């Protein structure tokens, strides 16, 4: 008998956590530098914005949470 295993600590955008919608003050689906300012990831904003569009997508935020 085998039991299914789950990869440890997988981060999906849905599971990124409840912080994302709370931080998205204008509800546009992305986080600006200003919206992220009070979060612990704020100092890493430039690195997290992987496509350099000036905002963090849920995926970019989740990647930061996994750091």
mmCIF file of N, CA, C and O in Angstrom:
data_model
loop_
_atom_site.group_PDB
_atom_site.id
_atom_site.type_symbol
_atom_site.label_atom_id
_atom_site.label_comp_id
_atom_site.label_asym_id
_atom_site.label_seq_id
_atom_site.Cartn_x
_atom_site.Cartn_y
_atom_site.Cartn_z
ATOM 1 N N UNK A 1 0.840 -1.179 0.000
ATOM 2 C CA UNK A 1 0.000 0.000 0.000
ATOM 3 C C UNK A 1 0.887 1.244 0.000
ATOM 4 O O UNK A 1 1.813 1.344 0.790
ATOM 5 N N UNK A 2 0.578 2.154 -0.879
ATOM 6 C CA UNK A 2 1.337 3.403 -0.928
ATOM 7 C C UNK A 2 0.459 4.547 -0.463
ATOM 8 O O UNK A 2 -0.756 4.531 -0.643
ATOM 9 N N UNK A 3 1.087 5.510 0.116
ATOM 10 C CA UNK A 3 0.359 6.705 0.527
ATOM 11 C C UNK A 3 0.862 7.875 -0.291
ATOM 12 O O UNK A 3 2.057 7.980 -0.558
ATOM 13 N N UNK A 4 -0.051 8.712 -0.726
ATOM 14 C CA UNK A 4 0.386 9.862 -1.533
ATOM 15 C C UNK A 4 1.235 10.809 -0.690
ATOM 16 O O UNK A 4 1.014 10.983 0.496
ATOM 17 N N UNK A 5 2.213 11.367 -1.346
ATOM 18 C CA UNK A 5 3.071 12.325 -0.651
ATOM 19 C C UNK A 5 2.839 13.707 -1.249
ATOM 20 O O UNK A 5 2.511 13.847 -2.420
ATOM 21 N N UNK A 6 3.037 14.681 -0.457
ATOM 22 C CA UNK A 6 2.884 16.062 -0.895
ATOM 23 C C UNK A 6 4.242 16.738 -0.801
ATOM 24 O O UNK A 6 4.957 16.559 0.173
ATOM 25 N N UNK A 7 4.566 17.487 -1.809
ATOM 26 C CA UNK A 7 5.831 18.219 -1.790
ATOM 27 C C UNK A 7 5.799 19.214 -0.637
ATOM 28 O O UNK A 7 4.783 19.875 -0.417
ATOM 29 N N UNK A 8 6.866 19.317 0.091
ATOM 30 C CA UNK A 8 6.869 20.237 1.230
ATOM 31 C C UNK A 8 6.803 21.695 0.811
ATOM 32 O O UNK A 8 7.457 22.110 -0.129
ATOM 33 N N UNK A 9 5.977 22.421 1.494
ATOM 34 C CA UNK A 9 5.912 23.877 1.378
ATOM 35 C C UNK A 9 5.770 24.391 -0.051
ATOM 36 O O UNK A 9 6.507 25.245 -0.487
ATOM 37 N N UNK A 10 4.811 23.873 -0.779
ATOM 38 C CA UNK A 10 4.559 24.409 -2.116
ATOM 39 C C UNK A 10 3.732 25.668 -1.976
ATOM 40 O O UNK A 10 2.755 25.702 -1.252
ATOM 41 N N UNK A 11 4.123 26.729 -2.685
ATOM 42 C CA UNK A 11 3.389 27.984 -2.639
ATOM 43 C C UNK A 11 2.673 28.174 -3.960
ATOM 44 O O UNK A 11 3.297 28.207 -5.009
ATOM 45 N N UNK A 12 1.385 28.280 -3.895
ATOM 46 C CA UNK A 12 0.611 28.607 -5.079
ATOM 47 C C UNK A 12 0.047 30.001 -4.868
ATOM 48 O O UNK A 12 -0.111 30.441 -3.730
ATOM 49 N N UNK A 13 -0.292 30.702 -5.935
ATOM 50 C CA UNK A 13 -0.837 32.040 -5.748
ATOM 51 C C UNK A 13 -2.046 32.053 -4.812
ATOM 52 O O UNK A 13 -2.180 32.929 -3.986
ATOM 53 N N UNK A 14 -2.914 31.050 -4.920
ATOM 54 C CA UNK A 14 -4.083 31.002 -4.049
ATOM 55 C C UNK A 14 -3.673 30.819 -2.599
ATOM 56 O O UNK A 14 -4.311 31.335 -1.693
ATOM 57 N N UNK A 15 -2.592 30.076 -2.396
ATOM 58 C CA UNK A 15 -2.124 29.824 -1.039
ATOM 59 C C UNK A 15 -1.040 30.806 -0.623
ATOM 60 O O UNK A 15 -0.505 30.698 0.459
ATOM 61 N N UNK A 16 -0.724 31.743 -1.503
ATOM 62 C CA UNK A 16 0.346 32.701 -1.201
ATOM 63 C C UNK A 16 0.101 33.283 0.169
ATOM 64 O O UNK A 16 1.011 33.376 0.952
ATOM 65 N N UNK A 17 -1.033 33.652 0.438
ATOM 66 C CA UNK A 17 -1.652 33.880 1.723
ATOM 67 C C UNK A 17 -2.652 34.999 1.652
ATOM 68 O O UNK A 17 -2.818 35.634 0.632
ATOM 69 N N UNK A 18 -3.300 35.202 2.742
ATOM 70 C CA UNK A 18 -4.375 36.190 2.791
ATOM 71 C C UNK A 18 -3.843 37.612 2.777
ATOM 72 O O UNK A 18 -4.620 38.552 2.654
ATOM 73 N N UNK A 19 -2.533 37.793 2.887
ATOM 74 C CA UNK A 19 -1.958 39.142 2.879
ATOM 75 C C UNK A 19 -2.206 39.867 1.557
ATOM 76 O O UNK A 19 -2.436 41.070 1.552
ATOM 77 N N UNK A 20 -2.133 39.154 0.454
ATOM 78 C CA UNK A 20 -2.194 39.807 -0.859
ATOM 79 C C UNK A 20 -3.460 40.643 -1.036
ATOM 80 O O UNK A 20 -3.365 41.843 -1.319
ATOM 81 N N UNK A 21 -4.650 40.068 -0.869
ATOM 82 C CA UNK A 21 -5.842 40.902 -1.061
ATOM 83 C C UNK A 21 -5.955 42.033 -0.036
ATOM 84 O O UNK A 21 -6.486 43.100 -0.346
ATOM 85 N N UNK A 22 -5.434 41.825 1.151
ATOM 86 C CA UNK A 22 -5.467 42.889 2.161
ATOM 87 C C UNK A 22 -4.552 44.043 1.767
ATOM 88 O O UNK A 22 -4.859 45.203 2.011
ATOM 89 N N UNK A 23 -3.412 43.710 1.165
ATOM 90 C CA UNK A 23 -2.455 44.736 0.765
ATOM 91 C C UNK A 23 -2.889 45.494 -0.488
ATOM 92 O O UNK A 23 -2.510 46.640 -0.690
ATOM 93 N N UNK A 24 -3.675 44.847 -1.332
ATOM 94 C CA UNK A 24 -4.113 45.446 -2.599
ATOM 95 C C UNK A 24 -5.220 46.467 -2.339
ATOM 96 O O UNK A 24 -6.398 46.225 -2.580
ATOM 97 N N UNK A 25 -4.823 47.636 -1.839
ATOM 98 C CA UNK A 25 -5.771 48.660 -1.389
ATOM 99 C C UNK A 25 -6.735 49.124 -2.483
ATOM 100 O O UNK A 25 -7.913 49.342 -2.231
ATOM 101 N N UNK A 26 -6.244 49.271 -3.708
ATOM 102 C CA UNK A 26 -7.116 49.745 -4.787
ATOM 103 C C UNK A 26 -7.782 48.613 -5.562
ATOM 104 O O UNK A 26 -8.485 48.853 -6.533
ATOM 105 N N UNK A 27 -7.551 47.380 -5.141
ATOM 106 C CA UNK A 27 -8.202 46.183 -5.714
ATOM 107 C C UNK A 27 -8.015 46.054 -7.220
ATOM 108 O O UNK A 27 -8.900 45.627 -7.939
ATOM 109 N N UNK A 28 -6.801 46.398 -7.697
ATOM 110 C CA UNK A 28 -6.533 46.277 -9.129
ATOM 111 C C UNK A 28 -5.876 44.947 -9.494
ATOM 112 O O UNK A 28 -5.544 44.705 -10.647
ATOM 113 N N UNK A 29 -5.657 44.083 -8.492
ATOM 114 C CA UNK A 29 -5.091 42.772 -8.765
ATOM 115 C C UNK A 29 -3.576 42.728 -8.757
ATOM 116 O O UNK A 29 -2.982 41.695 -9.064
ATOM 117 N N UNK A 30 -2.941 43.850 -8.424
ATOM 118 C CA UNK A 30 -1.484 43.887 -8.324
ATOM 119 C C UNK A 30 -1.109 44.796 -7.159
ATOM 120 O O UNK A 30 -1.925 45.573 -6.680
ATOM 121 N N UNK A 31 0.135 44.667 -6.719
ATOM 122 C CA UNK A 31 0.607 45.475 -5.599
ATOM 123 C C UNK A 31 1.623 46.504 -6.073
ATOM 124 O O UNK A 31 2.615 46.156 -6.710
ATOM 125 N N UNK A 32 1.359 47.739 -5.739
ATOM 126 C CA UNK A 32 2.324 48.801 -6.034
ATOM 127 C C UNK A 32 3.357 48.838 -4.913
ATOM 128 O O UNK A 32 3.176 48.235 -3.852
ATOM 129 N N UNK A 33 4.419 49.584 -5.145
ATOM 130 C CA UNK A 33 5.448 49.746 -4.123
ATOM 131 C C UNK A 33 4.842 50.370 -2.861
ATOM 132 O O UNK A 33 5.177 49.990 -1.744
ATOM 133 N N UNK A 34 3.934 51.304 -3.048
ATOM 134 C CA UNK A 34 3.284 51.965 -1.921
ATOM 135 C C UNK A 34 2.410 50.987 -1.132
ATOM 136 O O UNK A 34 2.350 51.042 0.091
ATOM 137 N N UNK A 35 1.693 50.115 -1.843
ATOM 138 C CA UNK A 35 0.834 49.143 -1.162
ATOM 139 C C UNK A 35 1.651 48.138 -0.358
ATOM 140 O O UNK A 35 1.206 47.663 0.680
ATOM 141 N N UNK A 36 2.838 47.812 -0.837
ATOM 142 C CA UNK A 36 3.679 46.833 -0.155
ATOM 143 C C UNK A 36 4.535 47.467 0.946
ATOM 144 O O UNK A 36 5.140 46.767 1.744
ATOM 145 N N UNK A 37 4.529 48.791 1.041
ATOM 146 C CA UNK A 37 5.449 49.530 1.911
ATOM 147 C C UNK A 37 5.512 49.033 3.354
ATOM 148 O O UNK A 37 6.584 49.020 3.950
ATOM 149 N N UNK A 38 4.408 48.609 3.936
ATOM 150 C CA UNK A 38 4.396 48.201 5.338
ATOM 151 C C UNK A 38 4.608 46.700 5.530
ATOM 152 O O UNK A 38 4.602 46.217 6.655
ATOM 153 N N UNK A 39 4.786 45.973 4.459
ATOM 154 C CA UNK A 39 4.987 44.524 4.537
ATOM 155 C C UNK A 39 6.471 44.212 4.674
ATOM 156 O O UNK A 39 7.326 44.978 4.226
ATOM 157 N N UNK A 40 6.778 43.074 5.272
ATOM 158 C CA UNK A 40 8.177 42.692 5.464
ATOM 159 C C UNK A 40 8.926 42.473 4.150
ATOM 160 O O UNK A 40 10.156 42.519 4.128
ATOM 161 N N UNK A 41 8.209 42.257 3.056
ATOM 162 C CA UNK A 41 8.862 42.071 1.753
ATOM 163 C C UNK A 41 9.190 43.392 1.054
ATOM 164 O O UNK A 41 9.841 43.396 0.012
ATOM 165 N N UNK A 42 8.761 44.508 1.613
ATOM 166 C CA UNK A 42 8.957 45.813 0.969
ATOM 167 C C UNK A 42 10.400 46.085 0.540
ATOM 168 O O UNK A 42 10.623 46.568 -0.571
ATOM 169 N N UNK A 43 11.406 45.770 1.370
ATOM 170 C CA UNK A 43 12.783 46.052 0.942
ATOM 171 C C UNK A 43 13.213 45.256 -0.296
ATOM 172 O O UNK A 43 14.183 45.606 -0.955
ATOM 173 N N UNK A 44 12.477 44.212 -0.630
ATOM 174 C CA UNK A 44 12.836 43.340 -1.752
ATOM 175 C C UNK A 44 11.983 43.599 -2.995
ATOM 176 O O UNK A 44 12.028 42.833 -3.947
ATOM 177 N N UNK A 45 11.220 44.676 -2.973
ATOM 178 C CA UNK A 45 10.280 44.962 -4.059
ATOM 179 C C UNK A 45 10.927 44.893 -5.436
ATOM 180 O O UNK A 45 10.417 44.240 -6.338
ATOM 181 N N UNK A 46 12.051 45.561 -5.604
ATOM 182 C CA UNK A 46 12.720 45.590 -6.905
ATOM 183 C C UNK A 46 13.118 44.217 -7.409
ATOM 184 O O UNK A 46 13.034 43.924 -8.596
ATOM 185 N N UNK A 47 13.517 43.351 -6.486
ATOM 186 C CA UNK A 47 13.905 41.993 -6.857
ATOM 187 C C UNK A 47 12.666 41.133 -7.158
ATOM 188 O O UNK A 47 12.687 40.301 -8.050
ATOM 189 N N UNK A 48 11.588 41.351 -6.415
ATOM 190 C CA UNK A 48 10.377 40.554 -6.599
ATOM 191 C C UNK A 48 9.654 40.894 -7.900
ATOM 192 O O UNK A 48 9.001 40.037 -8.486
ATOM 193 N N UNK A 49 9.758 42.132 -8.345
ATOM 194 C CA UNK A 49 9.102 42.555 -9.583
ATOM 195 C C UNK A 49 9.898 42.016 -10.770
ATOM 196 O O UNK A 49 10.611 42.734 -11.454
ATOM 197 N N UNK A 50 9.751 40.722 -10.994
ATOM 198 C CA UNK A 50 10.604 40.021 -11.963
ATOM 199 C C UNK A 50 10.446 40.514 -13.396
ATOM 200 O O UNK A 50 11.393 40.482 -14.162
ATOM 201 N N UNK A 51 9.265 40.990 -13.768
ATOM 202 C CA UNK A 51 9.095 41.485 -15.140
ATOM 203 C C UNK A 51 9.258 43.003 -15.225
ATOM 204 O O UNK A 51 9.066 43.595 -16.278
ATOM 205 N N UNK A 52 9.611 43.631 -14.102
ATOM 206 C CA UNK A 52 9.923 45.064 -14.036
ATOM 207 C C UNK A 52 8.812 45.953 -14.598
ATOM 208 O O UNK A 52 9.072 46.962 -15.242
ATOM 209 N N UNK A 53 7.554 45.581 -14.286
ATOM 210 C CA UNK A 53 6.434 46.394 -14.745
ATOM 211 C C UNK A 53 5.944 47.383 -13.684
ATOM 212 O O UNK A 53 4.958 48.084 -13.889
ATOM 213 N N UNK A 54 6.648 47.436 -12.546
ATOM 214 C CA UNK A 54 6.297 48.393 -11.508
ATOM 215 C C UNK A 54 5.196 47.947 -10.571
ATOM 216 O O UNK A 54 4.694 48.749 -9.782
ATOM 217 N N UNK A 55 4.806 46.683 -10.661
ATOM 218 C CA UNK A 55 3.791 46.153 -9.769
ATOM 219 C C UNK A 55 4.032 44.668 -9.551
ATOM 220 O O UNK A 55 4.668 44.016 -10.373
ATOM 221 N N UNK A 56 3.545 44.170 -8.407
ATOM 222 C CA UNK A 56 3.718 42.749 -8.112
ATOM 223 C C UNK A 56 2.435 41.990 -8.400
ATOM 224 O O UNK A 56 1.361 42.339 -7.901
ATOM 225 N N UNK A 57 2.556 40.947 -9.192
ATOM 226 C CA UNK A 57 1.442 40.048 -9.444
ATOM 227 C C UNK A 57 1.310 39.090 -8.260
ATOM 228 O O UNK A 57 2.239 38.976 -7.447
ATOM 229 N N UNK A 58 0.198 38.374 -8.162
ATOM 230 C CA UNK A 58 0.092 37.362 -7.104
ATOM 231 C C UNK A 58 1.228 36.341 -7.159
ATOM 232 O O UNK A 58 1.740 35.905 -6.131
ATOM 233 N N UNK A 59 1.656 35.984 -8.365
ATOM 234 C CA UNK A 59 2.739 35.015 -8.526
ATOM 235 C C UNK A 59 4.062 35.574 -8.026
ATOM 236 O O UNK A 59 4.843 34.863 -7.374
ATOM 237 N N UNK A 60 4.350 36.820 -8.332
ATOM 238 C CA UNK A 60 5.591 37.447 -7.867
ATOM 239 C C UNK A 60 5.580 37.570 -6.344
ATOM 240 O O UNK A 60 6.597 37.329 -5.697
ATOM 241 N N UNK A 61 4.432 37.919 -5.775
ATOM 242 C CA UNK A 61 4.312 38.026 -4.332
ATOM 243 C C UNK A 61 4.510 36.658 -3.679
ATOM 244 O O UNK A 61 5.237 36.529 -2.698
ATOM 245 N N UNK A 62 3.897 35.625 -4.261
ATOM 246 C CA UNK A 62 4.031 34.266 -3.728
ATOM 247 C C UNK A 62 5.479 33.805 -3.771
ATOM 248 O O UNK A 62 5.968 33.172 -2.836
ATOM 249 N N UNK A 63 6.180 34.162 -4.850
ATOM 250 C CA UNK A 63 7.594 33.795 -4.957
ATOM 251 C C UNK A 63 8.392 34.455 -3.830
ATOM 252 O O UNK A 63 9.288 33.849 -3.248
ATOM 253 N N UNK A 64 8.053 35.679 -3.512
ATOM 254 C CA UNK A 64 8.720 36.381 -2.421
ATOM 255 C C UNK A 64 8.434 35.754 -1.081
ATOM 256 O O UNK A 64 9.303 35.654 -0.229
ATOM 257 N N UNK A 65 7.214 35.298 -0.892
ATOM 258 C CA UNK A 65 6.841 34.666 0.363
ATOM 259 C C UNK A 65 7.595 33.353 0.545
ATOM 260 O O UNK A 65 7.822 32.915 1.661
ATOM 261 N N UNK A 66 8.007 32.746 -0.573
ATOM 262 C CA UNK A 66 8.734 31.481 -0.512
ATOM 263 C C UNK A 66 10.228 31.638 -0.302
ATOM 264 O O UNK A 66 10.959 30.671 -0.197
ATOM 265 N N UNK A 67 10.709 32.889 -0.254
ATOM 266 C CA UNK A 67 12.148 33.139 -0.105
ATOM 267 C C UNK A 67 12.626 32.773 1.286
ATOM 268 O O UNK A 67 11.987 32.907 2.249
#
